[in-house]
């Protein structure tokens, strides 16, 4: 994995319960845990009043959507002093685009 793939900075959408979605800017990075055989990734959102309010009220999971990549479950942690929220997860990082299937795999 190259350094460019290990990090993502850019737009994302968080689907938070039945309260709709929140558009945020995120900074995330990933690393592979060879003992576990999976990725761990984490980062932060930019400030957002609605997200900060919901997380302060107990919201701890959401679905993150990075343009061009599959939806992924994300854990939410307490807001930071600047109004952002820590996000983390395991498995395929949410900015990894799905790989197109090879023609021979399609049969």
CSV table of N, CA and C in Angstrom, one decimal:
chain,number,residue,atom,x,y,z
A,1,UNK,N,0.8,-1.2,0.0
A,1,UNK,CA,0.0,0.0,0.0
A,1,UNK,C,0.9,1.2,0.0
A,2,UNK,N,0.6,2.2,-0.8
A,2,UNK,CA,1.4,3.4,-0.9
A,2,UNK,C,0.9,4.4,0.1
A,3,UNK,N,1.8,5.4,0.4
A,3,UNK,CA,1.4,6.4,1.4
A,3,UNK,C,0.1,7.1,1.0
A,4,UNK,N,-0.1,7.4,-0.3
A,4,UNK,CA,-1.3,8.0,-0.8
A,4,UNK,C,-2.5,7.2,-0.4
A,5,UNK,N,-2.4,5.9,-0.4
A,5,UNK,CA,-3.6,5.1,0.0
A,5,UNK,C,-3.8,5.0,1.5
A,6,UNK,N,-2.7,5.2,2.2
A,6,UNK,CA,-2.8,5.1,3.7
A,6,UNK,C,-3.5,6.3,4.3
A,7,UNK,N,-3.7,7.3,3.6
A,7,UNK,CA,-4.4,8.5,4.2
A,7,UNK,C,-5.5,9.0,3.2
A,8,UNK,N,-6.4,9.7,3.9
A,8,UNK,CA,-7.5,10.3,3.1
A,8,UNK,C,-7.8,11.6,3.8
A,9,UNK,N,-7.9,12.7,3.0
A,9,UNK,CA,-8.3,14.0,3.5
A,9,UNK,C,-9.3,14.5,2.4
A,10,UNK,N,-10.5,14.8,2.9
A,10,UNK,CA,-11.5,15.3,1.9
A,10,UNK,C,-12.9,15.1,2.4
A,11,UNK,N,-13.9,15.2,1.5
A,11,UNK,CA,-15.3,15.2,1.9
A,11,UNK,C,-15.8,13.8,2.3
A,12,UNK,N,-16.8,13.8,3.1
A,12,UNK,CA,-17.4,12.5,3.5
A,12,UNK,C,-18.8,12.9,4.0
A,13,UNK,N,-19.7,11.9,4.0
A,13,UNK,CA,-21.0,12.1,4.6
A,13,UNK,C,-21.2,11.1,5.7
A,14,UNK,N,-21.7,11.5,6.9
A,14,UNK,CA,-22.1,10.6,8.0
A,14,UNK,C,-23.6,10.5,8.0
A,15,UNK,N,-24.0,9.3,8.0
A,15,UNK,CA,-25.5,9.0,8.2
A,15,UNK,C,-25.6,8.7,9.7
A,16,UNK,N,-26.3,9.5,10.4
A,16,UNK,CA,-26.5,9.4,11.8
A,16,UNK,C,-27.9,9.1,12.2
A,17,UNK,N,-28.2,7.8,12.5
A,17,UNK,CA,-29.5,7.4,12.9
A,17,UNK,C,-30.6,7.8,12.0
A,18,UNK,N,-31.7,8.2,12.6
A,18,UNK,CA,-32.8,8.6,11.8
A,18,UNK,C,-32.8,10.2,11.6
A,19,UNK,N,-31.7,10.8,12.0
A,19,UNK,CA,-31.6,12.2,12.0
A,19,UNK,C,-31.0,12.7,10.7
A,20,UNK,N,-30.9,11.8,9.7
A,20,UNK,CA,-30.4,12.2,8.4
A,20,UNK,C,-28.9,12.1,8.3
A,21,UNK,N,-28.3,13.0,7.5
A,21,UNK,CA,-26.9,12.9,7.1
A,21,UNK,C,-26.2,14.3,7.5
A,22,UNK,N,-24.9,14.2,7.6
A,22,UNK,CA,-24.1,15.4,7.9
A,22,UNK,C,-22.9,15.3,7.0
A,23,UNK,N,-22.7,16.4,6.2
A,23,UNK,CA,-21.6,16.5,5.3
A,23,UNK,C,-20.4,17.1,6.1
A,24,UNK,N,-19.3,16.4,6.1
A,24,UNK,CA,-18.1,16.8,6.9
A,24,UNK,C,-16.8,16.7,6.0
A,25,UNK,N,-15.8,17.4,6.4
A,25,UNK,CA,-14.5,17.2,5.9
A,25,UNK,C,-13.8,16.2,6.9
A,26,UNK,N,-13.0,15.3,6.4
A,26,UNK,CA,-12.4,14.3,7.3
A,26,UNK,C,-10.9,14.2,7.0
A,27,UNK,N,-10.1,13.8,8.0
A,27,UNK,CA,-8.7,13.4,7.9
A,27,UNK,C,-8.6,12.0,8.5
A,28,UNK,N,-8.2,11.0,7.7
A,28,UNK,CA,-8.1,9.7,8.2
A,28,UNK,C,-6.8,9.0,7.7
A,29,UNK,N,-6.3,8.1,8.5
A,29,UNK,CA,-5.2,7.2,8.1
A,29,UNK,C,-5.4,5.8,8.5
A,30,UNK,N,-4.8,4.9,7.8
A,30,UNK,CA,-5.0,3.4,8.1
A,30,UNK,C,-3.6,2.8,8.2
A,31,UNK,N,-3.6,1.7,8.9
A,31,UNK,CA,-2.4,0.8,9.0
A,31,UNK,C,-2.9,-0.7,9.1
A,32,UNK,N,-2.2,-1.6,8.5
A,32,UNK,CA,-2.5,-3.0,8.5
A,32,UNK,C,-1.9,-3.6,9.7
A,33,UNK,N,-2.7,-4.4,10.5
A,33,UNK,CA,-2.3,-5.1,11.6
A,33,UNK,C,-2.1,-6.6,11.2
A,34,UNK,N,-0.8,-7.0,11.0
A,34,UNK,CA,-0.5,-8.3,10.5
A,34,UNK,C,-1.0,-9.4,11.4
A,35,UNK,N,-0.9,-9.2,12.7
A,35,UNK,CA,-1.3,-10.3,13.6
A,35,UNK,C,-2.8,-10.5,13.5
A,36,UNK,N,-3.6,-9.4,13.4
A,36,UNK,CA,-5.0,-9.5,13.3
A,36,UNK,C,-5.5,-9.8,11.9
A,37,UNK,N,-4.6,-9.5,10.9
A,37,UNK,CA,-5.0,-9.8,9.5
A,37,UNK,C,-6.0,-8.8,9.0
A,38,UNK,N,-6.0,-7.6,9.5
A,38,UNK,CA,-7.0,-6.6,9.0
A,38,UNK,C,-6.5,-5.2,9.3
A,39,UNK,N,-7.1,-4.2,8.6
A,39,UNK,CA,-6.8,-2.8,8.8
A,39,UNK,C,-7.4,-2.2,10.0
A,40,UNK,N,-6.7,-1.2,10.6
A,40,UNK,CA,-7.3,-0.3,11.6
A,40,UNK,C,-7.1,1.1,11.1
A,41,UNK,N,-8.1,1.9,11.2
A,41,UNK,CA,-8.1,3.2,10.6
A,41,UNK,C,-8.8,4.2,11.6
A,42,UNK,N,-8.4,5.4,11.6
A,42,UNK,CA,-8.9,6.4,12.5
A,42,UNK,C,-8.6,7.8,11.9
A,43,UNK,N,-9.3,8.8,12.5
A,43,UNK,CA,-9.2,10.2,12.1
A,43,UNK,C,-10.1,11.1,12.8
A,44,UNK,N,-10.4,12.2,12.2
A,44,UNK,CA,-11.2,13.2,12.8
A,44,UNK,C,-12.1,13.9,11.7
A,45,UNK,N,-13.2,14.4,12.2
A,45,UNK,CA,-14.0,15.2,11.3
A,45,UNK,C,-13.7,16.7,11.6
A,46,UNK,N,-14.0,17.5,10.6
A,46,UNK,CA,-14.0,18.9,10.9
A,46,UNK,C,-15.1,19.3,11.8
A,47,UNK,N,-15.2,20.5,12.3
A,47,UNK,CA,-16.3,20.9,13.2
A,47,UNK,C,-17.6,20.9,12.6
A,48,UNK,N,-18.6,20.4,13.3
A,48,UNK,CA,-20.0,20.4,12.8
A,48,UNK,C,-20.9,20.4,14.1
A,49,UNK,N,-21.7,21.5,14.2
A,49,UNK,CA,-22.5,21.6,15.4
A,49,UNK,C,-23.5,20.5,15.7
A,50,UNK,N,-24.2,20.0,14.6
A,50,UNK,CA,-25.2,18.9,14.8
A,50,UNK,C,-24.5,17.6,15.2
A,51,UNK,N,-23.4,17.3,14.5
A,51,UNK,CA,-22.6,16.1,14.9
A,51,UNK,C,-22.1,16.2,16.3
A,52,UNK,N,-21.5,17.3,16.7
A,52,UNK,CA,-21.0,17.5,18.0
A,52,UNK,C,-22.1,17.3,19.0
A,53,UNK,N,-23.3,17.9,18.8
A,53,UNK,CA,-24.4,17.8,19.7
A,53,UNK,C,-24.9,16.3,19.8
A,54,UNK,N,-25.0,15.6,18.7
A,54,UNK,CA,-25.5,14.2,18.7
A,54,UNK,C,-24.5,13.3,19.5
A,55,UNK,N,-23.2,13.5,19.2
A,55,UNK,CA,-22.2,12.7,19.9
A,55,UNK,C,-22.1,13.0,21.4
A,56,UNK,N,-22.2,14.3,21.7
A,56,UNK,CA,-22.3,14.7,23.1
A,56,UNK,C,-23.5,14.1,23.8
A,57,UNK,N,-24.5,13.8,23.1
A,57,UNK,CA,-25.7,13.2,23.6
A,57,UNK,C,-25.7,11.7,23.6
A,58,UNK,N,-24.6,11.1,23.2
A,58,UNK,CA,-24.5,9.6,23.3
A,58,UNK,C,-24.3,8.9,22.0
A,59,UNK,N,-24.5,9.5,20.9
A,59,UNK,CA,-24.3,8.8,19.6
A,59,UNK,C,-22.9,8.2,19.5
A,60,UNK,N,-22.8,6.9,19.2
A,60,UNK,CA,-21.4,6.3,19.1
A,60,UNK,C,-21.1,5.6,17.8
A,61,UNK,N,-22.1,5.4,16.9
A,61,UNK,CA,-21.8,4.8,15.6
A,61,UNK,C,-22.6,5.6,14.6
A,62,UNK,N,-22.1,5.5,13.4
A,62,UNK,CA,-22.7,6.1,12.2
A,62,UNK,C,-22.2,5.3,11.0
A,63,UNK,N,-22.7,5.7,9.8
A,63,UNK,CA,-22.2,5.1,8.6
A,63,UNK,C,-21.5,6.3,7.8
A,64,UNK,N,-20.3,6.0,7.4
A,64,UNK,CA,-19.5,7.0,6.7
A,64,UNK,C,-19.5,6.7,5.2
A,65,UNK,N,-19.7,7.7,4.4
A,65,UNK,CA,-19.7,7.5,2.9
A,65,UNK,C,-18.7,8.5,2.4
A,66,UNK,N,-17.7,7.9,1.8
A,66,UNK,CA,-16.6,8.7,1.1
A,66,UNK,C,-16.9,8.5,-0.4
A,67,UNK,N,-17.0,9.6,-1.2
A,67,UNK,CA,-17.3,9.5,-2.6
A,67,UNK,C,-16.5,8.5,-3.3
A,68,UNK,N,-17.2,7.6,-4.1
A,68,UNK,CA,-16.6,6.6,-4.9
A,68,UNK,C,-16.3,5.3,-4.1
A,69,UNK,N,-16.6,5.2,-2.9
A,69,UNK,CA,-16.3,4.0,-2.0
A,69,UNK,C,-17.6,3.5,-1.4
A,70,UNK,N,-17.5,2.2,-0.9
A,70,UNK,CA,-18.7,1.7,-0.2
A,70,UNK,C,-18.9,2.3,1.1
A,71,UNK,N,-20.2,2.2,1.6
A,71,UNK,CA,-20.5,2.7,2.9
A,71,UNK,C,-19.9,1.8,3.9
A,72,UNK,N,-19.4,2.4,5.1
A,72,UNK,CA,-18.7,1.7,6.1
A,72,UNK,C,-19.2,2.2,7.5
A,73,UNK,N,-19.3,1.3,8.4
A,73,UNK,CA,-19.7,1.6,9.8
A,73,UNK,C,-18.5,2.3,10.4
A,74,UNK,N,-18.7,3.3,11.2
A,74,UNK,CA,-17.7,4.1,11.9
A,74,UNK,C,-18.0,4.3,13.3
A,75,UNK,N,-17.0,4.2,14.2
A,75,UNK,CA,-17.2,4.5,15.6
A,75,UNK,C,-17.0,6.0,15.8
A,76,UNK,N,-17.8,6.6,16.7
A,76,UNK,CA,-17.6,8.0,17.0
A,76,UNK,C,-17.2,8.2,18.5
A,77,UNK,N,-16.2,9.1,18.7
A,77,UNK,CA,-15.8,9.4,20.1
A,77,UNK,C,-16.1,10.8,20.4
A,78,UNK,N,-15.9,11.1,21.7
A,78,UNK,CA,-16.2,12.5,22.2
A,78,UNK,C,-15.6,13.6,21.3
A,79,UNK,N,-16.3,14.7,21.2
A,79,UNK,CA,-15.8,15.8,20.4
A,79,UNK,C,-14.5,16.4,21.0
A,80,UNK,N,-13.7,16.9,20.1
A,80,UNK,CA,-12.5,17.6,20.6
A,80,UNK,C,-12.8,19.0,20.9
A,81,UNK,N,-11.8,19.8,21.4
A,81,UNK,CA,-12.0,21.2,21.8
A,81,UNK,C,-12.3,22.1,20.6
A,82,UNK,N,-12.0,21.6,19.4
A,82,UNK,CA,-12.2,22.4,18.2
A,82,UNK,C,-13.6,22.1,17.5
A,83,UNK,N,-14.4,21.2,18.0
A,83,UNK,CA,-15.7,20.9,17.5
A,83,UNK,C,-15.7,19.7,16.6
A,84,UNK,N,-14.5,19.0,16.3
A,84,UNK,CA,-14.5,17.8,15.5
A,84,UNK,C,-14.8,16.6,16.3
A,85,UNK,N,-15.0,15.5,15.6
A,85,UNK,CA,-15.3,14.2,16.3
A,85,UNK,C,-14.3,13.2,15.8
A,86,UNK,N,-13.7,12.4,16.8
A,86,UNK,CA,-12.8,11.3,16.4
A,86,UNK,C,-13.6,10.2,15.8
A,87,UNK,N,-13.1,9.6,14.7
A,87,UNK,CA,-13.8,8.5,14.1
A,87,UNK,C,-12.8,7.4,13.9
A,88,UNK,N,-13.3,6.1,14.0
A,88,UNK,CA,-12.4,5.0,13.9
A,88,UNK,C,-13.1,3.8,13.4
A,89,UNK,N,-12.3,2.8,12.9
A,89,UNK,CA,-13.0,1.5,12.5
A,89,UNK,C,-11.9,0.5,12.2
A,90,UNK,N,-12.4,-0.7,11.9
A,90,UNK,CA,-11.5,-1.8,11.5
A,90,UNK,C,-12.1,-2.4,10.2
A,91,UNK,N,-11.2,-3.1,9.5
A,91,UNK,CA,-11.6,-3.6,8.2
A,91,UNK,C,-11.1,-2.7,7.1
A,92,UNK,N,-11.7,-2.9,5.9
A,92,UNK,CA,-11.3,-2.0,4.8
A,92,UNK,C,-11.6,-0.6,5.0
A,93,UNK,N,-10.6,0.3,4.9
A,93,UNK,CA,-10.8,1.7,5.1
A,93,UNK,C,-11.9,2.3,4.2
A,94,UNK,N,-12.7,3.2,4.7
A,94,UNK,CA,-13.8,3.7,3.9
A,94,UNK,C,-13.5,4.5,2.7
A,95,UNK,N,-12.2,4.8,2.4
A,95,UNK,CA,-11.8,5.5,1.2
A,95,UNK,C,-11.3,4.6,0.2
A,96,UNK,N,-11.2,3.3,0.5
A,96,UNK,CA,-10.7,2.4,-0.5
A,96,UNK,C,-11.8,2.1,-1.5
A,97,UNK,N,-11.6,2.5,-2.8
A,97,UNK,CA,-12.6,2.2,-3.8
A,97,UNK,C,-12.6,0.7,-4.1
A,98,UNK,N,-13.8,0.2,-4.4
A,98,UNK,CA,-13.8,-1.2,-4.8
A,98,UNK,C,-13.1,-1.5,-6.1
A,99,UNK,N,-12.4,-2.6,-6.1
A,99,UNK,CA,-11.6,-2.9,-7.3
A,99,UNK,C,-12.6,-3.6,-8.3
A,100,UNK,N,-12.5,-3.2,-9.6
A,100,UNK,CA,-13.3,-3.8,-10.6
A,100,UNK,C,-12.9,-5.2,-10.8
A,101,UNK,N,-13.9,-6.1,-11.0
A,101,UNK,CA,-13.6,-7.5,-11.2
A,101,UNK,C,-12.9,-7.7,-12.6
A,102,UNK,N,-12.0,-8.6,-12.6
A,102,UNK,CA,-11.4,-8.9,-13.9
A,102,UNK,C,-12.4,-9.7,-14.8
A,103,UNK,N,-12.2,-9.6,-16.1
A,103,UNK,CA,-13.1,-10.2,-17.0
A,103,UNK,C,-13.2,-11.7,-16.7
A,104,UNK,N,-12.1,-12.3,-16.4
A,104,UNK,CA,-12.1,-13.8,-16.2
A,104,UNK,C,-12.9,-14.1,-14.9
A,105,UNK,N,-12.9,-13.2,-13.9
A,105,UNK,CA,-13.6,-13.5,-12.7
A,105,UNK,C,-15.1,-13.3,-12.8
A,106,UNK,N,-15.5,-12.7,-13.8
A,106,UNK,CA,-17.0,-12.4,-14.0
A,106,UNK,C,-17.7,-13.6,-14.5
A,107,UNK,N,-17.0,-14.6,-15.0
A,107,UNK,CA,-17.7,-15.8,-15.6
A,107,UNK,C,-17.9,-16.9,-14.6
